[in-house]
Amino acid sequence: MLIEEDTVPEPNSDLAVETSDLVKHFGDTRAVDGVDLKVPSGTVFGILGPNGAGKTTVVRMLATLLIPDAGHARVLGHDVVREADAVRSRVSLTGQFASVDEDLTGLENLILLARLLGISKTRSRERAAELLDAFGLEDAADRQVKKYSGGMRRRIDIAASILATPDVLFLDEPTTGLDPRSRNQVWDIVRVLVAGGTTVLLTTQYLDEADQLANRIAVVDHGKVIAEGTSGELKASVGSGAVHVRLRDAGQRPEAERVLTERLGTEVYLEHDPVALTARSADAGRVSGAISELTASGIAVAEFSLGQPSLDEVFLALTGHPAEENDEETEEAA
Amino acid sequence: MSTHSASTHVHNGTPAVDEKLLAALSTRERPTRPNPVQVSLTFGWRALLKIKHVPEQLFDVTMFPIMFTLMFTYLFGGALAGSPREYIQDLLPGILVLTVAMITMYTGLGINKDINKGVFDRFRSLPIWRPAVLVGALFGDVLRYTLASIIVIGLGLLLGFRPDGGALGVVAAVALLLVFAFSLSWVWTALGFLMRTEESLMAVSMMILFPLTFISNVFVDPSTMPGWLQAFVDVNPITHLSSASRGLMHGDVDTSQIGWVLLACVVFVAVFGPLTMRLFRKKE
Ligand SMILES: Nc1ncnc2c1ncn2[C@@H]1O[C@H](COP(=O)(O)OP(=O)(O)OP(=O)(O)O)[C@@H](O)[C@H]1O
Ligand SMILES: [Mg+2]
C-alpha cells in the first residue's frame, strides 16, 4: 500500500533545506559540482570541508545571493530562484566575513537592520539593546564596528542575523578565528536557537565543532559531498579513534614512527607539526603499551592523547589525501 | 595532556549571560514587511549616519565648490566680462550646475565601495524593495548637493553676485538642480555596479563628466565655437540646465529650457534606473 510513497518528488515538509544536483561554476572552477543535501527541520546540519571545498558557495546559493547554474534548491519548501523573496523573509545568513556596516556603531547597525525588517522604531531600539546585552556587547554599543575585535564582529554579525528569529539560519564558518570562550558562546547561541525550533545550517573546517553541534554532517571536497551522516557514522567510517603523540625532539620522530607502527599494528601518520604523530587505534591497552615502549627506548614524549579523528584523518580516510593539500590541487586544476 | 579534540563542552559564560541569551532568543515575533517608502527612508537614515561618522566625505562638497567658484571667477572674469564682478553674475548659476554635476560622481563610488563590502550581501538577503538601497543613498546625496549649493551661493553673494530673481528665483534654480542631480546619479549607480574597481570607475566617470560639464555654456557664450562643437553644446543637458538656472536666478527664465531639463531627467531615470536594477540583480 505504501509502495509509491518514495517516488513522489513533492517538496518534503519535514525538510528545511533540500538540494538536488546543485551546480555552480566560476569560470573553469567547479566550485559546487552536483550537491545533494537534505536538512531535516529543527536540526543542526554541518557542512564540513577544507578551504575551497565550496561551502560558502553552497550557502550563498541557499541564501539567494548566488543563482545556481544547474540543479534545484528548496528552503522551507520554496525554490531559491523562483521564490527568492519568500525564502528571504524566513532565513538569515551570517556570512564568512563580517556583513555589517563598519562605519556605523553596533547599536546603529542593529537598529538599521531591525527597521529594514519592518520592526517599529521603539521596538527596534529595545531589540537592539536586548541583543547587545545578551551578546556581551553592551559596552561596545556606541563604538564603530571597524573598531571591534574579531570576536566582537562575529557576535554583532550573528546578532544582526537573529533580530527577527529566522526559521533557518545559515552560519558560514561562525567560529573560525575565535578564542575558545567566544566559540563556546557561539555554540550556546546555536543550541538555544535550535531548542526554539530554528534549523541551523553551518559550515566549518573543524570536525570537533561539527561533532559538538551538528545532528548530521556532510563532508564536502572539490564541490562534491563525499560523505554524509551523523558524526558517529562518519567516525566509524574513518576508524574508531586516534592516538595523538607529541615528542620533545623532532629528530626522534622516525624512531617513534617505527615503534608505534610496530606496537599498534596500524599506519602512523606524520602531522605537519614536526614533533607530532597520529595513529588510528582505539585500544587503550595497546596504546599505553606503545607509549611505555617509546619512553623505554629513550624517546621523550611531551604529551599524548586519545581522541576522535581530526578533519585531516577523516579526509585521509575518505579521499586518500590530507585536507591541506586541497588548496594546491584546486589551484593546479584551475 | 590537553590536546584532545574530543573535550566536552565547558560552559564559560556566567549563568546570567545565558539567561539573557535565552530571553533574547525566545521572542519569535515576525514583523510585517515594510513598504518601499519606509525602507528608502531607513537607507536615507543610514546615509546620514555615515556622514556623521565619516565627515571627511563632505570634503568634496565643500572644497570643490569653493575652489571652482574662486578659481573661475578670478581666472576668467577680467578677460571675459571686463571684471570678476560682472562675470560672476553669469558664471555663478553655471558654476553651481558644474559643481553639483561633478559631485554626483561620488554616488557611484559610494555604491561601488558598498558592493565590495559584506554589508551589501546582508541587504541583498533581506526581503525588501531592492531599489530602496539606492534611493536611500541618493537621499543622503541630495543633502550633500544642497550643502554644496549653499556654499556656492553664499560665496557668490560675498563676491558680489546679485540675483535679480530674488531668493525665490535662487531656491527654484537649486530645486531644479537637485532634481537633475538625483536623475543624473542613476548613471553613476549603473556604472558603480558595472566597474570592478574604484579606480576604473573614477576614470570612466571623469571621462564622461569633463566633456559634459566643460563643453557647455557654463563659462562662455558658445556663439564663437565651431559649428560641430556648438551642436554638442546645444544638446548637452548641462547647457539647458545652466540656462534655466541663470534664467530662474535673474528672473528672466525661458520655460522651454526647464522643459528640456526635465525631459533629460526623465530619460536618465528611465534608462539608467532599470539598467541599475538589472545589474543589481545580476551582481554575484
Ligand atoms: N566569486 C568567485 N569567483 C571566482 N571563483 C570563486 C568565487 N567564489 C568562489 N570561487 C572558487 O570556488 C571554489 C569554492 O570556493 P568557496 O568559497 O565556496 O570555498 P569554501 O569551502 O567556502 O572555502 P573556505 O573554507 O576557504 O571559505 C574555490 O576554488 C574558489 O576559488
Ligand atoms: Mg568559505
PDB file of C-alpha atoms and ligand atoms in Angstrom, chain A residues 55-57 96-97 172-173 203, ligand 2:
ATOM      1  CA  LYS A  55      30.998  25.545   1.416  1.00  0.00           C
ATOM      2  CA  THR A  56      30.485  29.282   1.042  1.00  0.00           C
ATOM      3  CA  THR A  57      29.213  28.875  -2.491  1.00  0.00           C
ATOM      4  CA  GLN A  96      32.056  34.098   6.489  1.00  0.00           C
ATOM      5  CA  PHE A  97      33.187  37.717   6.610  1.00  0.00           C
ATOM      6  CA  ASP A 172      29.301  30.279   7.343  1.00  0.00           C
ATOM      7  CA  GLU A 173      32.302  29.313   9.493  1.00  0.00           C
ATOM      8  CA  THR A 203      29.846  25.298   7.666  1.00  0.00           C
TER       9      THR A 203
HETATM   10 MG    MG C   2      34.036  29.847   2.735  1.00  0.00          MG
END
